[in-house]
XYZ file of C-alpha atoms in Angstrom:
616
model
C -87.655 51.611 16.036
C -88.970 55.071 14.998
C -92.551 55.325 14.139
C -91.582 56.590 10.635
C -89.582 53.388 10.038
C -92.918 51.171 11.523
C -95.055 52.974 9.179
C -92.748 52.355 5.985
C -92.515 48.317 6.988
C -96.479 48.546 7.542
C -96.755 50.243 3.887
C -94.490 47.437 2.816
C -96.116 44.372 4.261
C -99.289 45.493 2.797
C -98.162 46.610 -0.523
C -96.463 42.536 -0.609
C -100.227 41.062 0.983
C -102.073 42.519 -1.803
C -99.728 41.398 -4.927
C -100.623 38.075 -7.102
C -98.519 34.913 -6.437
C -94.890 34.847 -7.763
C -94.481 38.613 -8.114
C -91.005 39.987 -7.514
C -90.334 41.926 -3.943
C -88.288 45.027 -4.358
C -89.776 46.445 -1.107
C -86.921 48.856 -0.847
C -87.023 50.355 -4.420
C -87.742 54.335 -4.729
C -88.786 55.662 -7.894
C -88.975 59.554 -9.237
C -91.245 58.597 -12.678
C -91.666 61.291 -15.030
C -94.066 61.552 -18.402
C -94.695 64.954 -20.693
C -97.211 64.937 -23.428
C -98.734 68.151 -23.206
C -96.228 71.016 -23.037
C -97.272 74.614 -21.312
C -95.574 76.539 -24.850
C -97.564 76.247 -28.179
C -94.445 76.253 -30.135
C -93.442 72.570 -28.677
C -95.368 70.356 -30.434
C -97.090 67.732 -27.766
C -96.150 64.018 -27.521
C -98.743 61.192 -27.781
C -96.788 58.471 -25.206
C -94.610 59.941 -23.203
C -97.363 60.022 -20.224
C -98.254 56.551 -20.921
C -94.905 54.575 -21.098
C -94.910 56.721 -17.246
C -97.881 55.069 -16.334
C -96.752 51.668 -17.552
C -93.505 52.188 -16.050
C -95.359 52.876 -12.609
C -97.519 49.414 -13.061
C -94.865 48.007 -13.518
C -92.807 48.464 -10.692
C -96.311 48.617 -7.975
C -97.511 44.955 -9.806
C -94.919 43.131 -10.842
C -91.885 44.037 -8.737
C -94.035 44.987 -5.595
C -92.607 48.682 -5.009
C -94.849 50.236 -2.217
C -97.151 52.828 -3.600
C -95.536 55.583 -1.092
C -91.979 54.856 -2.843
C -93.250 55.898 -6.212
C -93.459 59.635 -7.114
C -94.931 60.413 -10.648
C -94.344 63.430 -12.177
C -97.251 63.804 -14.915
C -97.433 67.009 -17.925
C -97.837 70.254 -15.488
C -96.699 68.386 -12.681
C -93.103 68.387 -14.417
C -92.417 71.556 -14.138
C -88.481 72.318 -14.338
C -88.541 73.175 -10.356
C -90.623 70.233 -9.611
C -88.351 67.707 -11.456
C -85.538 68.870 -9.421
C -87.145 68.740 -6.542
C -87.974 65.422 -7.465
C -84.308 64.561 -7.543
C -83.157 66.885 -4.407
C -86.621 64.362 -2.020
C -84.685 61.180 -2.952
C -81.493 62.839 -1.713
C -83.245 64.034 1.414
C -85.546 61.041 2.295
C -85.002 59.148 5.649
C -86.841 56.312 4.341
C -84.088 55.204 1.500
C -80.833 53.606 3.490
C -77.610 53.712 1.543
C -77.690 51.579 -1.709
C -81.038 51.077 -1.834
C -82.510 50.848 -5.331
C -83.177 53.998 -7.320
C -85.212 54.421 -10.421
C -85.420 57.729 -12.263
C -87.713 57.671 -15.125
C -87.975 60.438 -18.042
C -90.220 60.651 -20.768
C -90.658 63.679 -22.879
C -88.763 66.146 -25.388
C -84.662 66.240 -25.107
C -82.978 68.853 -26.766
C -79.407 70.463 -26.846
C -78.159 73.903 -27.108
C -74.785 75.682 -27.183
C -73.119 75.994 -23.708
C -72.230 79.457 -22.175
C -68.557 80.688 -23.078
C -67.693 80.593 -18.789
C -69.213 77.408 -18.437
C -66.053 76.166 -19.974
C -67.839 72.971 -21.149
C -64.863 72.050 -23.738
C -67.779 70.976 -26.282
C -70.018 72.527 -28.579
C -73.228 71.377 -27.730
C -75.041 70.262 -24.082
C -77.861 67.905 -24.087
C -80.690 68.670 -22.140
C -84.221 67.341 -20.692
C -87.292 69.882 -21.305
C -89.869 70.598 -18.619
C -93.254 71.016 -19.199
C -93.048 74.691 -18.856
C -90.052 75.259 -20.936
C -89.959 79.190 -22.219
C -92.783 80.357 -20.360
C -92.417 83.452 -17.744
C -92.091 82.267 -13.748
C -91.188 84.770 -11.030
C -90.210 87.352 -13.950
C -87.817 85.112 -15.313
C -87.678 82.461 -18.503
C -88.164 78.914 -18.073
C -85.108 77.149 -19.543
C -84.322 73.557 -20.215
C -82.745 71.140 -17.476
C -78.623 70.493 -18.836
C -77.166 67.319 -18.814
C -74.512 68.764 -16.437
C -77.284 70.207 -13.657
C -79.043 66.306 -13.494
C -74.913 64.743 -13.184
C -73.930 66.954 -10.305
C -77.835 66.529 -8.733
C -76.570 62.699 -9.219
C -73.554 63.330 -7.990
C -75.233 64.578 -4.719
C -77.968 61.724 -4.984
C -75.133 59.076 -4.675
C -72.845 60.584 -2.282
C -75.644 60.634 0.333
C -77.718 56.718 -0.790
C -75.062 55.199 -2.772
C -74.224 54.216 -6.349
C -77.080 51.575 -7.077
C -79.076 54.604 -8.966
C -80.804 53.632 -12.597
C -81.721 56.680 -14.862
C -83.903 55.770 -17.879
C -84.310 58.610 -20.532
C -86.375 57.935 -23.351
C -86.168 60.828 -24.985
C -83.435 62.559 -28.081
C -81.272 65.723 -28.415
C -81.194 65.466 -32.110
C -83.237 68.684 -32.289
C -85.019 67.440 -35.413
C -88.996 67.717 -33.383
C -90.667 65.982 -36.546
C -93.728 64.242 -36.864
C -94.886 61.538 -39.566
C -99.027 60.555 -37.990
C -98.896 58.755 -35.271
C -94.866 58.467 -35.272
C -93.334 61.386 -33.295
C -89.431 62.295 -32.804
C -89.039 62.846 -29.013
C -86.434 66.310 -29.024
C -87.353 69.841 -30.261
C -84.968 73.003 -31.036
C -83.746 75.033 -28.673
C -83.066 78.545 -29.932
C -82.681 79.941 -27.266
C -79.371 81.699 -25.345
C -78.372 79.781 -21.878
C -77.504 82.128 -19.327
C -74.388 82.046 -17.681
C -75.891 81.799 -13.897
C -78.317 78.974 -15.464
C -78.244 76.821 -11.841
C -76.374 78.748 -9.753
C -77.924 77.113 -6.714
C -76.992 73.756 -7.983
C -73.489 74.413 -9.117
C -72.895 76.303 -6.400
C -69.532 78.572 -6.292
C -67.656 75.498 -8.138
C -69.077 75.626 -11.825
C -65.700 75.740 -13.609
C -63.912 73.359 -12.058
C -66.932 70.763 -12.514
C -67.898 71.107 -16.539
C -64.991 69.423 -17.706
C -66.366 66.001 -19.415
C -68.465 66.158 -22.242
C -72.276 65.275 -22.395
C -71.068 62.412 -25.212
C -69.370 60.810 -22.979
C -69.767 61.653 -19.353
C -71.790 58.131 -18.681
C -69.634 55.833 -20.027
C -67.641 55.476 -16.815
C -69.947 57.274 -13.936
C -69.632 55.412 -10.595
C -72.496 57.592 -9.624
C -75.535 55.737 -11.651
C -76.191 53.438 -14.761
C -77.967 55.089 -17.493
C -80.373 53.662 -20.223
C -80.873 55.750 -23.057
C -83.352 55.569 -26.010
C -80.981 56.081 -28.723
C -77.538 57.851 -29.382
C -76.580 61.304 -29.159
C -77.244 61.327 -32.896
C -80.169 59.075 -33.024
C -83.835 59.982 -32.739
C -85.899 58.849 -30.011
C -89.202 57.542 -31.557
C -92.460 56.870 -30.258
C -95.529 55.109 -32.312
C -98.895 54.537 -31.615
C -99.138 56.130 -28.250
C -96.048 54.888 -27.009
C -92.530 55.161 -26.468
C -90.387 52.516 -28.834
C -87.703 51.897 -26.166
C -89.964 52.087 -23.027
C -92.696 49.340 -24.940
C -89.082 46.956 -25.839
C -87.390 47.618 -22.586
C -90.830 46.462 -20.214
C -91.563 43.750 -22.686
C -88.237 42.380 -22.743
C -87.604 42.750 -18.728
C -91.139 40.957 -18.568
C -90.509 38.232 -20.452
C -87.153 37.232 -19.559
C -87.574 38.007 -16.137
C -85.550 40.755 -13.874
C -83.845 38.775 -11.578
C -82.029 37.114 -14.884
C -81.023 40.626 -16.144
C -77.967 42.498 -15.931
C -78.406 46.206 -17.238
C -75.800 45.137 -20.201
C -77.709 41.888 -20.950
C -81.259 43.850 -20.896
C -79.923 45.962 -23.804
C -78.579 42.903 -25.797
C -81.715 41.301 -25.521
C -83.838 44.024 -26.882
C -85.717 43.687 -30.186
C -84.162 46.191 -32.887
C -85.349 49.028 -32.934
C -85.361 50.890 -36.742
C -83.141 53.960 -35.962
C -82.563 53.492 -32.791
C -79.639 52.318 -31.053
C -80.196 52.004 -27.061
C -77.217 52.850 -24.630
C -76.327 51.197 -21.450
C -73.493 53.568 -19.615
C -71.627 53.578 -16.385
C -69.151 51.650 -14.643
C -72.103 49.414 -13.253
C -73.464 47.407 -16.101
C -72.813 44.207 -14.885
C -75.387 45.001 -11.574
C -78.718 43.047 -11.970
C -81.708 45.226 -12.299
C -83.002 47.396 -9.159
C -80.515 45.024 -6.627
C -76.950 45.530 -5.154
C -76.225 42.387 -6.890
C -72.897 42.098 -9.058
C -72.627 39.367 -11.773
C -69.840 37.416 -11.446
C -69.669 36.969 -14.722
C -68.298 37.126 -17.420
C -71.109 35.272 -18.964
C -70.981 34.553 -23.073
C -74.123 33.150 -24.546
C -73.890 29.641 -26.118
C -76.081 29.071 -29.460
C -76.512 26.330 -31.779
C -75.866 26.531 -35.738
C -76.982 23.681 -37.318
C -75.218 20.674 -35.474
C -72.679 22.884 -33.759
C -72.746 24.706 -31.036
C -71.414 28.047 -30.886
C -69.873 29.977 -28.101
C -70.669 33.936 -28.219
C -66.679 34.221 -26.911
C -63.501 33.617 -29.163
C -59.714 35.102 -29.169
C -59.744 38.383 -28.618
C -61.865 37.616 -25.071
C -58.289 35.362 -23.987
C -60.095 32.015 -25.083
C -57.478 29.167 -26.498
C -58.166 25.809 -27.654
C -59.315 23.437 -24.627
C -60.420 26.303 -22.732
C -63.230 25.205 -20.480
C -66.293 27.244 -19.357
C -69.152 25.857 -16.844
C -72.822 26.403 -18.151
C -75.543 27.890 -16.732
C -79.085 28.652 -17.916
C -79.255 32.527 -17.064
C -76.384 35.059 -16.976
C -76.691 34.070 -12.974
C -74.052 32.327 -11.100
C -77.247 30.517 -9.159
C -78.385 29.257 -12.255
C -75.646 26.833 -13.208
C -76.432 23.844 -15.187
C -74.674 20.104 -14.095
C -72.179 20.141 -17.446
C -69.381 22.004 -18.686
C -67.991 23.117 -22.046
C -64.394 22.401 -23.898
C -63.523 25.068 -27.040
C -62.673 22.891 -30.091
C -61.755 25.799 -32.562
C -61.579 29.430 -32.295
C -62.160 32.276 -33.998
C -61.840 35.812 -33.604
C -65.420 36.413 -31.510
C -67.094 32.931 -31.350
C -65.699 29.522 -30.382
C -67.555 25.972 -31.392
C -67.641 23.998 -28.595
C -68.330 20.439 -27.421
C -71.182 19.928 -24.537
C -70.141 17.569 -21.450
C -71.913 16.117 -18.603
C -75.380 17.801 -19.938
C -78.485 16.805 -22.256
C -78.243 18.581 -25.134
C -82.059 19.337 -25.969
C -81.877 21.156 -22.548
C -79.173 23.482 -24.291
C -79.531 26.632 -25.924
C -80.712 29.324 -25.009
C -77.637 29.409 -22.359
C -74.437 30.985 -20.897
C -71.347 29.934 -20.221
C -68.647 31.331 -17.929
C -64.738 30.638 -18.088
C -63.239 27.978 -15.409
C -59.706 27.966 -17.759
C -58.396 29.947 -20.815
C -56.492 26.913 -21.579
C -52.991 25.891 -20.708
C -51.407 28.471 -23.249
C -52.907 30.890 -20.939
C -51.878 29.482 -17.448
C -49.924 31.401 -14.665
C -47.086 29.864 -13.866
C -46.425 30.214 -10.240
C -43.144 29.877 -7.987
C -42.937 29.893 -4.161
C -39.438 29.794 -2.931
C -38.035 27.186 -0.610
C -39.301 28.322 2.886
C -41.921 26.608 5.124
C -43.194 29.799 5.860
C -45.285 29.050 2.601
C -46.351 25.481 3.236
C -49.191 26.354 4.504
C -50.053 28.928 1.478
C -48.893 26.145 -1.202
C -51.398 23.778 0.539
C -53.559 25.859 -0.056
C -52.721 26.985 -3.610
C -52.711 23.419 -4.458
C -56.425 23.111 -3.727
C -57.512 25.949 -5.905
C -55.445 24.245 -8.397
C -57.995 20.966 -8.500
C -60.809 23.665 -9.366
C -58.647 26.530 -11.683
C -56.661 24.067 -13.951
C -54.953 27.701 -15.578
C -52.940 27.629 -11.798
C -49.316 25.813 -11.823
C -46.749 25.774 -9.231
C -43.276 25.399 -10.473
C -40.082 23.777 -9.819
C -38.110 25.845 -11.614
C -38.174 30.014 -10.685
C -36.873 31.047 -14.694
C -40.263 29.154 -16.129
C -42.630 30.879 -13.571
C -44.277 34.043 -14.042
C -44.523 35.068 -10.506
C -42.851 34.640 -7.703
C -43.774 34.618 -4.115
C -41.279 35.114 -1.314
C -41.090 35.510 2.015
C -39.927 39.030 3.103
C -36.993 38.692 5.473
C -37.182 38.193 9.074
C -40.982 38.927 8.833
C -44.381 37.107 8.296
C -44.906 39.049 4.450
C -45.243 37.860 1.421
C -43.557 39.626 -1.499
C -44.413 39.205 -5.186
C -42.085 39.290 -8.129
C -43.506 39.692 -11.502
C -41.471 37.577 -14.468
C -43.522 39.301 -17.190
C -40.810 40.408 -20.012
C -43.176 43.016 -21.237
C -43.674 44.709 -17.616
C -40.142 44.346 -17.124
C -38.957 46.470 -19.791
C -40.574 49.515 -17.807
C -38.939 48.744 -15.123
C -41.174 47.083 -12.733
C -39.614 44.102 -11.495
C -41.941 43.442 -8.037
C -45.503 44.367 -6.851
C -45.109 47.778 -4.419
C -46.630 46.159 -1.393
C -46.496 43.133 0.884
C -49.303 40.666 2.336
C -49.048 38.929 5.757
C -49.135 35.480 5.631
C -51.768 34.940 7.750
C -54.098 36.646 4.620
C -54.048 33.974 2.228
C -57.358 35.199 1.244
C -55.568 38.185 -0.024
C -52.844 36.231 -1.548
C -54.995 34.266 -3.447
C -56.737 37.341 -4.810
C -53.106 38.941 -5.851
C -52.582 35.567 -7.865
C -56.084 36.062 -9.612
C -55.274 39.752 -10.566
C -51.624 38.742 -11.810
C -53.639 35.767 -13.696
C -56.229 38.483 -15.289
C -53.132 40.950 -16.717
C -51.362 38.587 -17.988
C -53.996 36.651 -20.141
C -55.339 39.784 -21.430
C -51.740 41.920 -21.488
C -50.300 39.515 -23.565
C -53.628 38.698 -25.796
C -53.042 38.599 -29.259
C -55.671 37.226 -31.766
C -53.667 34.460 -33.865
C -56.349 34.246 -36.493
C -56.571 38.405 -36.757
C -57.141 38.923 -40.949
C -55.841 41.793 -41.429
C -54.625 43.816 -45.350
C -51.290 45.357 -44.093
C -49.879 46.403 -47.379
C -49.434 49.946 -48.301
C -49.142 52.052 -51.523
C -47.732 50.078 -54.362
C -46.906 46.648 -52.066
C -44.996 48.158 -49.392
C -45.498 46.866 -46.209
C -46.396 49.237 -43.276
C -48.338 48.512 -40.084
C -51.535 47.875 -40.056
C -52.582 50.480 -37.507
C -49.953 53.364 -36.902
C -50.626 55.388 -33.321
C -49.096 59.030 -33.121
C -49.343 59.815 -29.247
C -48.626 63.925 -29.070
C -48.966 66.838 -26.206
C -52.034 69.170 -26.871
C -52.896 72.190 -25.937
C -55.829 74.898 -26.628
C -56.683 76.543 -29.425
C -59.452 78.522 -30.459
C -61.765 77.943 -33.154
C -60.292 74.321 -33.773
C -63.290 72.831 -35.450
C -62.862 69.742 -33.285
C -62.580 70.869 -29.820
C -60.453 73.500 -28.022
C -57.583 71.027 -27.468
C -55.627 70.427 -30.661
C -51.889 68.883 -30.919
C -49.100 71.088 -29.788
C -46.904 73.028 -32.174
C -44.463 70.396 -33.671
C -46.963 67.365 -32.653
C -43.557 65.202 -31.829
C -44.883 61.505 -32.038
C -43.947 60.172 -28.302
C -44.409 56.702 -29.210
C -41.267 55.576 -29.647
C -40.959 51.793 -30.678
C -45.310 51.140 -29.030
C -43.518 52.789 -25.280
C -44.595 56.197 -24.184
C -43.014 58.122 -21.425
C -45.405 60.449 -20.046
C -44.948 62.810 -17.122
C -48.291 62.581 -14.931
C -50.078 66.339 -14.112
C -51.945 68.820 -16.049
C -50.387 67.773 -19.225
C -53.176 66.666 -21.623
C -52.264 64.069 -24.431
C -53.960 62.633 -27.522
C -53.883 59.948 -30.177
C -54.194 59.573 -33.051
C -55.125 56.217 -34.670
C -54.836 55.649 -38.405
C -56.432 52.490 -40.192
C -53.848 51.627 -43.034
C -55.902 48.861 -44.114
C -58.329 48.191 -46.972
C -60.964 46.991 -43.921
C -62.848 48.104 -41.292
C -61.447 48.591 -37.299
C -62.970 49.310 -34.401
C -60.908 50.979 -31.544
C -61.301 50.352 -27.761
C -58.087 51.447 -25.427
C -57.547 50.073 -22.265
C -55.295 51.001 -19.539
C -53.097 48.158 -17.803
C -51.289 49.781 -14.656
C -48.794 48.002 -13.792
C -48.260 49.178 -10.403
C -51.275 47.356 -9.115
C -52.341 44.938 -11.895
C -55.639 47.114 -12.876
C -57.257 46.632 -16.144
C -58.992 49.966 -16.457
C -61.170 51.855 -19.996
C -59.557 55.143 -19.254
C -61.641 58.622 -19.472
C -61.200 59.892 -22.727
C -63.045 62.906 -24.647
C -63.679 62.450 -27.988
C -63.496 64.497 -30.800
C -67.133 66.274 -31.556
C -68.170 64.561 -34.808
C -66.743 60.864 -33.794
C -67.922 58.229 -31.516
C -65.426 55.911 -29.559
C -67.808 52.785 -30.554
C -67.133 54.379 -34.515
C -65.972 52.259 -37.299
C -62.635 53.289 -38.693
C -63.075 52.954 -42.276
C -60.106 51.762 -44.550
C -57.174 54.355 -45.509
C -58.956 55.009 -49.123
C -62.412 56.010 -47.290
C -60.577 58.388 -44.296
C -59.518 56.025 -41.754
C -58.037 58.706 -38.936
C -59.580 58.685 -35.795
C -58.416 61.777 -33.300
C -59.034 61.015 -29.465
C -58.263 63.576 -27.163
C -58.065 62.597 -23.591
C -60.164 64.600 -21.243
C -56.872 63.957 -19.114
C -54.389 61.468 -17.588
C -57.239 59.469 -16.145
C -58.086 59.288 -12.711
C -57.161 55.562 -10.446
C -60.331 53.944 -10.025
C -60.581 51.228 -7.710
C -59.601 48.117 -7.766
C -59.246 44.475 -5.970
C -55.432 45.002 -5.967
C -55.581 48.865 -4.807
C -57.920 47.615 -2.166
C -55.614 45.176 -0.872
C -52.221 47.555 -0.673
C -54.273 49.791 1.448
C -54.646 47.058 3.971
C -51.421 45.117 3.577
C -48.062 45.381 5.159
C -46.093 48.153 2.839
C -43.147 48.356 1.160
């Protein structure tokens, strides 16, 4: 062992010695904390809490969660310079001490602003969002001190993950709103930036690359980063508030993780469970939101919190998440699949997004607060399974049949024209292949799943009949309760969401982006199926509301090559938010999408599995 690594352990163990019984152990955590009150230029008007939530982010991690001292770096007013603060970012990337996907915390407090991005940048948005240092605008080396962009930190990220891994937190508490007012002891945490970026802004960072990598906008390049999980103060359009010497979201976000305790926190259930917050909407971004706080732990979720009102009791989960009537859901006291209570839960009636549900095998004054996680959707919702006649597969229906006693949504079939997929043995070889009787998949085309699995996997197996069982419940999901006003002008019926899917292309000056519909704007979707040829070709949508109510879009992408449920990369048009309402027709119900592009595959349990099967 190297006498670095001896030192580190020693710096551990007596971090840990010196901590008060029951603390949390995150031993192997590494924090960059930063806090700006006092900035170097008169013209930015100083903060009153920014330092302090810093300080009482710090305590937190050294007492409660036992971080060593040596793997905390705090970045306070003139120590947060703009160099220093990427420095800051560059050490983590460089230190020997942090092995891959360890735990990484970076902390900002202070001013946010946002600016317009140079014309080469080719940003394909009006406006950047960036963090200010504490010597923003004054004079270094002969040249000005300019804000830190949005798209510098990401590719600093970018480099931070490639080199310790993905399990990387960033916590900004802090606007871009640009508004910099002040009401007593209530400050707005963002100020104006006036000033003209230049073009070679972070050369050394970008490196020679800088136009091929500014291609996803600041509004949305978080929602699906592998590279980190961000917690923000507030939307893009929000103001970032602080009161009585502290940060609103930093005081709710340490209160809340103390009191329901870290190790029972997922980053998405830490931002449920925060108090509201007047003004202030909190984000939680990135493909990692289901990871419990500072650990390489993955939920296993999903989890849906069970409530009572009055005698009933109410499960946070209803049609449009797949459940039926008689679904059945095991209980638990945390969103933790270690903290499973003895009973169980049957739906009794369902509604759009809640169920009421009848307790089983459990006291009920022990019940809520708890979760619940789905065992079955129901029988409606079953997967219908056929293994031909071969005794090849005896051994894999065996086993089949014993998941069955625990996943009652598994059936094996007589009959081949009732099941929904078949598995048969590839000829003269020890392969599996799998058929897919899906009539809406079929009518593309796709008949059979590109790849085959040795027997001898049934491991893998198994895990192809749980991804076939995920696409179809949610493929063929339709909401039987769904209310919706469908009439049109003077009684007519129409649909009551129309989808034009069109080419686009650039345009200048388009007051919505530089990508606007091509000349024509031919409607692909022909009868809800779009053919699409895969390549540079950019595409967009556009999704009108023809009711009298209120809709919100989400679009998901269902490959059916490799039974993938993805939430494609999209840009979105400048003034409009993908979480936005869609108002009825009468109040401007349009909403334009533009795709960044044809997203990119991400991975998957099914893509993982062709790469190490038997092939087609």
């Amino acid at each position: 062992m190297q006498s670095q690594e001896i030192i580190s352990q020693a710096r551990t163990l007596s971090s840990i010695s010196n901590q008060p019984a029951g603390a949390k152990h995150f031993g192997s955590l590494f924090a960059l904390i930063i806090g700006i009150d006092k900035y170097a230029a008169p013209e930015v008007a100083p903060l009153l809490g920014a330092v302090a939530d810093a300080r009482a982010m710090k305590c937190y991690l050294r007492d409660k969660l036992c971080v060593p001292e040596a793997n905390i770096r705090t970045l306070l007013d003139t120590q947060a310079t703009r160099s220093d603060i990427i420095k800051g970012i560059r050490e983590l990337t460089n230190n020997p001490s942090i092995t891959r996907n360890d735990p990484i915390l970076i902390f900002y407090a202070g001013h946010g602003t946002e600016a317009t991005p140079p014309k080469d940048w080719d940003a394909e948005q009006s406006k950047i969002e960036m963090i200010v240092p504490q010597d923003y605008r004054m004079t270094k080396d002969g040249k000005r001190v300019h804000c830190i962009p949005d798209l510098s930190i990401g590719i600093l990220l970018e480099d931070l993950a490639n080199a310790k891994g993905n399990n990387i937190t960033v916590i900004l508490d802090c606007c871009h709103s640009g508004s910099g007012t002040r009401d007593g002891h209530r400050r707005v945490r963002s100020v104006k930036d006036s000033e003209d970026i230049p073009n070679d802004l972070d050369i050394d960072i970008w490196g020679t690359s800088m136009a091929n990598r500014v291609k996803i906008p600041p509004e949305f390049k978080y929602l699906g980063s592998a590279s980190h999980l961000l917690l923000a103060a507030c939307a893009s359009n929000q103001s970032a508030m602080e009161n009585n010497g502290r940060g609103v979201f930093t005081q709710a976000l340490l209160e809340t993780i103390t009191t329901l305790g870290v190790e029972n926190l997922t980053y998405a259930t830490l931002i449920k469970h925060l108090p509201d917050l007047p003004g202030q909407q909190p984000r939680c971004e990135g493909r990692h939101r289901n990871r419990f706080l500072f650990t390489k732990k993955i939920q296993d979720g999903p989890f849906y919190e069970l409530k009572k009102s009055g005698e009933a009791y109410v499960l946070e989960a209803g049609s449009v998440h797949g459940v039926t009537k008689e679904a059945e859901f095991a209980l638990y006291k945390a969103a933790d699949i270690h903290s499973k209570h003895p009973g169980k839960l049957t739906v009794l009636s369902v509604g759009s997004t809640t169920s009421t549900v009848e307790l089983h095998g459990v006291d009920p004054v022990e019940v809520p607060p708890a979760f619940a996680s789905p065992t079955s959707f129901g029988k409606a919702k079953a997967l219908r399974i056929y293994l031909s006649d071969n005794r090849k597969l005896d051994s894999l229906r065996y086993r089949i049949q014993r998941e069955i006693e625990s996943r009652p949504d598994l059936y094996i079939l007589a009959n081949p024209e009732e099941a929904q997929l078949h598995i048969q043995v590839h000829d003269h070889e020890e392969t599996a292949t799998f058929a897919l009787a899906n009539a809406l998949v079929q009518t593309l085309g796709l008949t059979q799943i590109p790849f085959r699995v040795s027997l001898r996997e049934e491991d893998v197996i198994i895990k192809v009949i749980e991804a076939t069982y995920a696409f179809n419940l949610y493929l063929n999901n339709h909401p039987a309760n769904l209310d919706i006003e469908n009439h049109g002008a003077k009684g007519s019926y129409q649909e009551p969401v129309s989808i034009h899917f069109t080419k686009l292309e650039k345009q200048e000056g388009n007051r919505w982006s530089s990508l606007a519909p091509a000349a024509g704007g031919e409607n692909l979707n022909k009868n809800n199926q779009v053919d699409i040829v895969s390549g540079e070709t950019r595409y967009g949508l556009k999704i009108t509301n023809n009711t009298e109510g209120y809709l919100y879009p989400y679009l998901f992408l269902f490959n059916c090559n490799d039974l993938s449920i993805e939430m494609p990369l999209f840009k979105r048009a400048e003034a409009l938010r993908l979480d936005m309402v869609m108002e009825g027709a009468d109040r401007g119900g349009t909403w334009f999408n533009p795709p960044n592009r044809m997203p990119e595959k991400q991975s998957s349990v099914m893509r993982r599995i062709s790469r190490s099967s038997s092939s087609n």
